[in-house]
mmCIF file of C-alpha atoms in Angstrom:
data_model
loop_
_atom_site.group_PDB
_atom_site.id
_atom_site.type_symbol
_atom_site.label_atom_id
_atom_site.label_comp_id
_atom_site.label_asym_id
_atom_site.label_seq_id
_atom_site.Cartn_x
_atom_site.Cartn_y
_atom_site.Cartn_z
ATOM 1 C CA UNK A 1 -36.867 -135.219 70.891
ATOM 2 C CA UNK A 2 -39.063 -136.527 73.709
ATOM 3 C CA UNK A 3 -41.647 -135.060 76.071
ATOM 4 C CA UNK A 4 -44.033 -136.296 78.727
ATOM 5 C CA UNK A 5 -46.392 -137.631 76.059
ATOM 6 C CA UNK A 6 -43.624 -139.383 74.140
ATOM 7 C CA UNK A 7 -41.432 -141.246 76.603
ATOM 8 C CA UNK A 8 -37.783 -141.794 75.858
ATOM 9 C CA UNK A 9 -37.413 -144.804 73.548
ATOM 10 C CA UNK A 10 -35.500 -147.831 74.730
ATOM 11 C CA UNK A 11 -31.947 -148.140 73.516
ATOM 12 C CA UNK A 12 -31.573 -150.350 70.466
ATOM 13 C CA UNK A 13 -28.210 -151.761 71.536
ATOM 14 C CA UNK A 14 -26.535 -152.932 74.729
ATOM 15 C CA UNK A 15 -23.379 -154.772 75.679
ATOM 16 C CA UNK A 16 -22.780 -158.508 75.833
ATOM 17 C CA UNK A 17 -19.379 -158.564 77.451
ATOM 18 C CA UNK A 18 -17.299 -156.306 75.223
ATOM 19 C CA UNK A 19 -19.552 -156.818 72.207
ATOM 20 C CA UNK A 20 -22.318 -154.449 71.187
ATOM 21 C CA UNK A 21 -25.507 -156.361 70.451
ATOM 22 C CA UNK A 22 -29.159 -155.607 69.814
ATOM 23 C CA UNK A 23 -30.993 -155.148 73.114
ATOM 24 C CA UNK A 24 -33.613 -157.766 72.303
ATOM 25 C CA UNK A 25 -30.889 -160.341 71.573
ATOM 26 C CA UNK A 26 -28.936 -160.114 74.833
ATOM 27 C CA UNK A 27 -31.304 -162.167 76.972
ATOM 28 C CA UNK A 28 -31.064 -165.172 74.659
ATOM 29 C CA UNK A 29 -27.270 -164.829 74.442
ATOM 30 C CA UNK A 30 -26.929 -164.798 78.232
ATOM 31 C CA UNK A 31 -29.281 -167.780 78.383
ATOM 32 C CA UNK A 32 -26.996 -169.722 76.058
ATOM 33 C CA UNK A 33 -24.044 -169.038 78.381
ATOM 34 C CA UNK A 34 -25.822 -170.418 81.429
ATOM 35 C CA UNK A 35 -27.369 -173.368 79.585
ATOM 36 C CA UNK A 36 -23.783 -174.257 78.682
ATOM 37 C CA UNK A 37 -22.267 -173.924 82.165
ATOM 38 C CA UNK A 38 -25.175 -175.027 84.405
ATOM 39 C CA UNK A 39 -24.045 -178.626 84.967
ATOM 40 C CA UNK A 40 -20.559 -177.586 86.119
ATOM 41 C CA UNK A 41 -21.533 -174.225 87.635
ATOM 42 C CA UNK A 42 -20.841 -175.131 91.274
ATOM 43 C CA UNK A 43 -17.531 -176.796 90.471
ATOM 44 C CA UNK A 44 -16.390 -173.775 88.496
ATOM 45 C CA UNK A 45 -17.446 -171.393 91.277
ATOM 46 C CA UNK A 46 -15.207 -173.235 93.724
ATOM 47 C CA UNK A 47 -12.319 -173.368 91.262
ATOM 48 C CA UNK A 48 -12.581 -169.753 90.098
ATOM 49 C CA UNK A 49 -12.851 -168.243 93.574
ATOM 50 C CA UNK A 50 -10.746 -170.859 95.410
ATOM 51 C CA UNK A 51 -13.873 -171.488 97.489
ATOM 52 C CA UNK A 52 -14.092 -167.886 98.704
ATOM 53 C CA UNK A 53 -17.522 -167.411 97.074
ATOM 54 C CA UNK A 54 -18.913 -169.318 100.059
ATOM 55 C CA UNK A 55 -17.542 -166.670 102.427
ATOM 56 C CA UNK A 56 -19.014 -163.857 100.301
ATOM 57 C CA UNK A 57 -22.416 -165.537 100.335
ATOM 58 C CA UNK A 58 -22.289 -166.236 104.069
ATOM 59 C CA UNK A 59 -21.569 -162.557 104.701
ATOM 60 C CA UNK A 60 -24.568 -161.570 102.561
ATOM 61 C CA UNK A 61 -26.822 -163.954 104.471
ATOM 62 C CA UNK A 62 -25.652 -162.523 107.810
ATOM 63 C CA UNK A 63 -26.208 -158.949 106.607
ATOM 64 C CA UNK A 64 -29.694 -159.745 105.336
ATOM 65 C CA UNK A 65 -31.161 -159.925 108.833
ATOM 66 C CA UNK A 66 -33.510 -162.706 107.725
ATOM 67 C CA UNK A 67 -35.663 -163.961 110.586
ATOM 68 C CA UNK A 68 -38.125 -166.757 111.274
ATOM 69 C CA UNK A 69 -41.332 -166.291 109.320
ATOM 70 C CA UNK A 70 -39.868 -163.934 106.702
ATOM 71 C CA UNK A 71 -40.630 -164.051 102.988
ATOM 72 C CA UNK A 72 -37.430 -164.044 100.900
ATOM 73 C CA UNK A 73 -36.877 -163.759 97.148
ATOM 74 C CA UNK A 74 -33.536 -165.012 95.801
ATOM 75 C CA UNK A 75 -33.300 -163.589 92.263
ATOM 76 C CA UNK A 76 -30.881 -165.213 89.815
ATOM 77 C CA UNK A 77 -30.553 -167.797 92.552
ATOM 78 C CA UNK A 78 -29.128 -170.396 90.178
ATOM 79 C CA UNK A 79 -28.087 -173.534 91.994
ATOM 80 C CA UNK A 80 -29.580 -172.374 95.284
ATOM 81 C CA UNK A 81 -26.716 -171.617 97.686
ATOM 82 C CA UNK A 82 -28.447 -168.607 99.266
ATOM 83 C CA UNK A 83 -31.873 -170.201 98.959
ATOM 84 C CA UNK A 84 -30.790 -173.194 101.026
ATOM 85 C CA UNK A 85 -29.464 -171.017 103.839
ATOM 86 C CA UNK A 86 -32.536 -168.782 103.836
ATOM 87 C CA UNK A 87 -34.870 -171.781 103.911
ATOM 88 C CA UNK A 88 -33.292 -172.923 107.177
ATOM 89 C CA UNK A 89 -33.518 -169.435 108.679
ATOM 90 C CA UNK A 90 -37.143 -168.587 107.896
ATOM 91 C CA UNK A 91 -38.463 -171.893 109.242
ATOM 92 C CA UNK A 92 -41.705 -173.693 108.350
ATOM 93 C CA UNK A 93 -43.819 -170.531 108.612
ATOM 94 C CA UNK A 94 -41.582 -168.548 106.278
ATOM 95 C CA UNK A 95 -41.257 -168.693 102.512
ATOM 96 C CA UNK A 96 -38.283 -168.629 100.155
ATOM 97 C CA UNK A 97 -38.620 -168.297 96.394
ATOM 98 C CA UNK A 98 -35.722 -169.307 94.179
ATOM 99 C CA UNK A 99 -36.108 -167.339 90.963
ATOM 100 C CA UNK A 100 -33.955 -167.523 87.864
ATOM 101 C CA UNK A 101 -34.558 -166.710 84.220
ATOM 102 C CA UNK A 102 -32.561 -169.740 83.068
ATOM 103 C CA UNK A 103 -34.322 -173.107 82.990
ATOM 104 C CA UNK A 104 -31.097 -175.139 83.067
ATOM 105 C CA UNK A 105 -29.831 -173.356 86.166
ATOM 106 C CA UNK A 106 -33.188 -173.780 87.896
ATOM 107 C CA UNK A 107 -33.202 -177.486 87.134
ATOM 108 C CA UNK A 108 -29.772 -177.936 88.692
ATOM 109 C CA UNK A 109 -30.800 -175.831 91.697
ATOM 110 C CA UNK A 110 -34.066 -177.691 92.217
ATOM 111 C CA UNK A 111 -32.323 -181.066 92.137
ATOM 112 C CA UNK A 112 -29.563 -179.918 94.480
ATOM 113 C CA UNK A 113 -32.027 -178.493 97.011
ATOM 114 C CA UNK A 114 -34.159 -181.639 96.888
ATOM 115 C CA UNK A 115 -31.088 -183.812 97.469
ATOM 116 C CA UNK A 116 -30.110 -181.705 100.482
ATOM 117 C CA UNK A 117 -33.529 -182.114 102.088
ATOM 118 C CA UNK A 118 -34.610 -178.480 102.072
ATOM 119 C CA UNK A 119 -37.901 -177.967 103.913
ATOM 120 C CA UNK A 120 -41.283 -177.438 102.281
ATOM 121 C CA UNK A 121 -41.080 -173.643 102.570
ATOM 122 C CA UNK A 122 -39.408 -173.353 99.176
ATOM 123 C CA UNK A 123 -40.819 -172.474 95.755
ATOM 124 C CA UNK A 124 -38.942 -172.418 92.448
ATOM 125 C CA UNK A 125 -40.049 -169.876 89.831
ATOM 126 C CA UNK A 126 -38.675 -169.105 86.379
ATOM 127 C CA UNK A 127 -38.721 -165.316 86.241
ATOM 128 C CA UNK A 128 -37.116 -162.322 84.563
ATOM 129 C CA UNK A 129 -35.680 -159.818 87.072
ATOM 130 C CA UNK A 130 -37.002 -156.964 84.908
ATOM 131 C CA UNK A 131 -40.623 -158.172 85.157
ATOM 132 C CA UNK A 132 -41.060 -159.968 88.478
ATOM 133 C CA UNK A 133 -44.317 -161.979 88.726
ATOM 134 C CA UNK A 134 -44.970 -161.058 92.355
ATOM 135 C CA UNK A 135 -47.294 -158.565 94.085
ATOM 136 C CA UNK A 136 -46.281 -155.210 95.502
ATOM 137 C CA UNK A 137 -44.965 -154.998 99.078
ATOM 138 C CA UNK A 138 -44.641 -158.773 99.444
ATOM 139 C CA UNK A 139 -41.097 -159.747 100.506
ATOM 140 C CA UNK A 140 -39.097 -158.944 103.620
ATOM 141 C CA UNK A 141 -35.783 -159.538 101.855
ATOM 142 C CA UNK A 142 -34.696 -159.702 98.217
ATOM 143 C CA UNK A 143 -31.237 -160.889 97.193
ATOM 144 C CA UNK A 144 -29.424 -161.128 93.884
ATOM 145 C CA UNK A 145 -25.967 -162.712 93.946
ATOM 146 C CA UNK A 146 -23.733 -162.596 90.869
ATOM 147 C CA UNK A 147 -26.737 -162.020 88.636
ATOM 148 C CA UNK A 148 -27.287 -158.291 88.217
ATOM 149 C CA UNK A 149 -24.419 -157.882 85.753
ATOM 150 C CA UNK A 150 -26.218 -160.230 83.344
ATOM 151 C CA UNK A 151 -29.478 -158.254 83.419
ATOM 152 C CA UNK A 152 -30.080 -156.153 80.309
ATOM 153 C CA UNK A 153 -31.925 -153.262 81.990
ATOM 154 C CA UNK A 154 -30.476 -153.024 85.497
ATOM 155 C CA UNK A 155 -32.451 -149.907 86.424
ATOM 156 C CA UNK A 156 -35.704 -151.633 85.545
ATOM 157 C CA UNK A 157 -34.715 -154.703 87.571
ATOM 158 C CA UNK A 158 -33.801 -152.596 90.624
ATOM 159 C CA UNK A 159 -37.159 -150.808 90.370
ATOM 160 C CA UNK A 160 -38.916 -154.187 90.294
ATOM 161 C CA UNK A 161 -36.995 -155.356 93.359
ATOM 162 C CA UNK A 162 -38.048 -152.175 95.146
ATOM 163 C CA UNK A 163 -41.675 -152.726 94.137
ATOM 164 C CA UNK A 164 -41.955 -156.260 95.523
ATOM 165 C CA UNK A 165 -40.316 -155.421 98.860
ATOM 166 C CA UNK A 166 -42.391 -154.475 101.873
ATOM 167 C CA UNK A 167 -41.734 -151.052 103.395
ATOM 168 C CA UNK A 168 -38.701 -151.608 105.603
ATOM 169 C CA UNK A 169 -37.662 -154.590 103.468
ATOM 170 C CA UNK A 170 -34.059 -155.017 102.417
ATOM 171 C CA UNK A 171 -32.308 -155.586 99.096
ATOM 172 C CA UNK A 172 -28.844 -157.148 99.038
ATOM 173 C CA UNK A 173 -26.826 -157.186 95.831
ATOM 174 C CA UNK A 174 -23.706 -159.346 95.849
ATOM 175 C CA UNK A 175 -21.683 -158.804 92.710
ATOM 176 C CA UNK A 176 -18.200 -158.613 91.257
ATOM 177 C CA UNK A 177 -16.958 -155.047 91.364
ATOM 178 C CA UNK A 178 -13.832 -152.904 90.981
ATOM 179 C CA UNK A 179 -10.708 -153.681 93.082
ATOM 180 C CA UNK A 180 -9.420 -150.662 94.977
ATOM 181 C CA UNK A 181 -5.721 -151.499 94.709
ATOM 182 C CA UNK A 182 -3.996 -151.000 91.335
ATOM 183 C CA UNK A 183 -1.683 -154.004 91.713
ATOM 184 C CA UNK A 184 -4.594 -156.213 92.734
ATOM 185 C CA UNK A 185 -6.579 -154.905 89.784
ATOM 186 C CA UNK A 186 -3.817 -155.788 87.312
ATOM 187 C CA UNK A 187 -3.364 -159.258 88.803
ATOM 188 C CA UNK A 188 -7.123 -159.779 88.731
ATOM 189 C CA UNK A 189 -7.291 -158.787 85.052
ATOM 190 C CA UNK A 190 -4.544 -161.236 84.185
ATOM 191 C CA UNK A 191 -6.277 -164.016 86.105
ATOM 192 C CA UNK A 192 -9.713 -163.213 84.638
ATOM 193 C CA UNK A 193 -8.721 -163.086 80.983
ATOM 194 C CA UNK A 194 -6.109 -165.839 80.962
ATOM 195 C CA UNK A 195 -6.968 -168.348 83.687
ATOM 196 C CA UNK A 196 -10.778 -168.269 83.647
ATOM 197 C CA UNK A 197 -11.265 -169.120 79.950
ATOM 198 C CA UNK A 198 -8.656 -171.868 80.302
ATOM 199 C CA UNK A 199 -10.492 -173.328 83.314
ATOM 200 C CA UNK A 200 -13.737 -173.114 81.374
ATOM 201 C CA UNK A 201 -12.204 -174.971 78.467
ATOM 202 C CA UNK A 202 -10.755 -177.724 80.672
ATOM 203 C CA UNK A 203 -13.760 -178.231 82.981
ATOM 204 C CA UNK A 204 -16.779 -177.386 80.810
ATOM 205 C CA UNK A 205 -15.267 -177.512 77.290
ATOM 206 C CA UNK A 206 -16.485 -173.931 76.955
ATOM 207 C CA UNK A 207 -13.876 -171.169 77.042
ATOM 208 C CA UNK A 208 -16.127 -168.600 75.358
ATOM 209 C CA UNK A 209 -18.695 -168.513 78.165
ATOM 210 C CA UNK A 210 -16.024 -167.762 80.739
ATOM 211 C CA UNK A 211 -14.515 -165.125 78.468
ATOM 212 C CA UNK A 212 -17.965 -163.503 78.476
ATOM 213 C CA UNK A 213 -18.207 -163.764 82.266
ATOM 214 C CA UNK A 214 -14.850 -161.997 82.655
ATOM 215 C CA UNK A 215 -15.944 -159.266 80.247
ATOM 216 C CA UNK A 216 -19.352 -158.874 81.906
ATOM 217 C CA UNK A 217 -17.641 -158.198 85.221
ATOM 218 C CA UNK A 218 -15.635 -155.346 83.673
ATOM 219 C CA UNK A 219 -18.772 -153.827 82.135
ATOM 220 C CA UNK A 220 -20.694 -153.908 85.429
ATOM 221 C CA UNK A 221 -21.119 -150.579 87.253
ATOM 222 C CA UNK A 222 -18.541 -149.850 89.960
ATOM 223 C CA UNK A 223 -19.420 -149.551 93.643
ATOM 224 C CA UNK A 224 -20.431 -145.894 93.696
ATOM 225 C CA UNK A 225 -22.345 -146.110 90.408
ATOM 226 C CA UNK A 226 -24.414 -149.057 91.614
ATOM 227 C CA UNK A 227 -25.077 -147.251 94.890
ATOM 228 C CA UNK A 228 -26.434 -144.321 92.871
ATOM 229 C CA UNK A 229 -28.600 -146.637 90.786
ATOM 230 C CA UNK A 230 -30.126 -148.122 93.941
ATOM 231 C CA UNK A 231 -30.839 -144.650 95.307
ATOM 232 C CA UNK A 232 -32.481 -143.707 92.000
ATOM 233 C CA UNK A 233 -34.665 -146.823 92.246
ATOM 234 C CA UNK A 234 -36.028 -145.525 95.558
ATOM 235 C CA UNK A 235 -33.881 -147.333 98.099
ATOM 236 C CA UNK A 236 -32.801 -145.560 101.276
ATOM 237 C CA UNK A 237 -29.778 -146.050 103.543
ATOM 238 C CA UNK A 238 -27.825 -147.575 100.642
ATOM 239 C CA UNK A 239 -24.346 -148.739 101.566
ATOM 240 C CA UNK A 240 -21.761 -151.172 100.269
ATOM 241 C CA UNK A 241 -18.992 -153.257 101.740
ATOM 242 C CA UNK A 242 -15.989 -154.316 99.689
ATOM 243 C CA UNK A 243 -14.970 -157.963 99.971
ATOM 244 C CA UNK A 244 -11.584 -159.363 98.939
ATOM 245 C CA UNK A 245 -10.221 -155.917 98.198
ATOM 246 C CA UNK A 246 -13.213 -154.850 96.132
ATOM 247 C CA UNK A 247 -13.140 -157.789 93.738
ATOM 248 C CA UNK A 248 -16.647 -158.313 95.096
ATOM 249 C CA UNK A 249 -18.964 -155.800 96.765
ATOM 250 C CA UNK A 250 -22.135 -156.338 98.764
ATOM 251 C CA UNK A 251 -24.640 -153.483 98.399
ATOM 252 C CA UNK A 252 -27.536 -153.114 100.814
ATOM 253 C CA UNK A 253 -30.564 -150.846 100.598
ATOM 254 C CA UNK A 254 -33.873 -150.459 102.454
ATOM 255 C CA UNK A 255 -37.313 -149.668 101.075
ATOM 256 C CA UNK A 256 -38.510 -146.640 102.997
#
């Protein structure tokens, strides 16, 4: 039994794909997955999505409304696809922070951005989405692409994203979601649980990590549930747009 003086205790267990694990263990388990796949992450993204992930990300960038001089936080930014595009858009007087909890992913992203000649308006920060090391009301735009499903406490992370946004600032969440068509859903399941682990085994010698990724997608909240979570975190004018039949959805919310 809880009351205002004794807040509700944190749950002792959570999910890691289809497995039930201790809450405090999930972060390290997810880290192991991305340490394993970091070097081949971009190659696998192109193979798994047949290159369509680039279209999904371009749509998110367009919907962000990022302008010259803006401050942008790209959470779980990994190898820096969104970060690179935002860096060009905000110009020399803007700022883009690439944040990721995983050191291996950040290293790959930092090297890739340096090789592509990204301007000096970029900072790379190792950070946990649940405890963002940034001040209140700081960013014009926050994005998280294909990262929220790996966060242990999604509500806490969404609250942190709300905190660091300026009033009027925008959050964009690009994530795998639930296909709307039953036939598409069945085909997608077959592809996810048969083809993805096989690709992982052939390209990265790691089938288990891609089995986890397929499972993590199925455990992620559907479109309407995530919309409700964003509203609960304080966002206004929350909407979502299904991409590729709902295999992916882009959610957008504004800090009032």
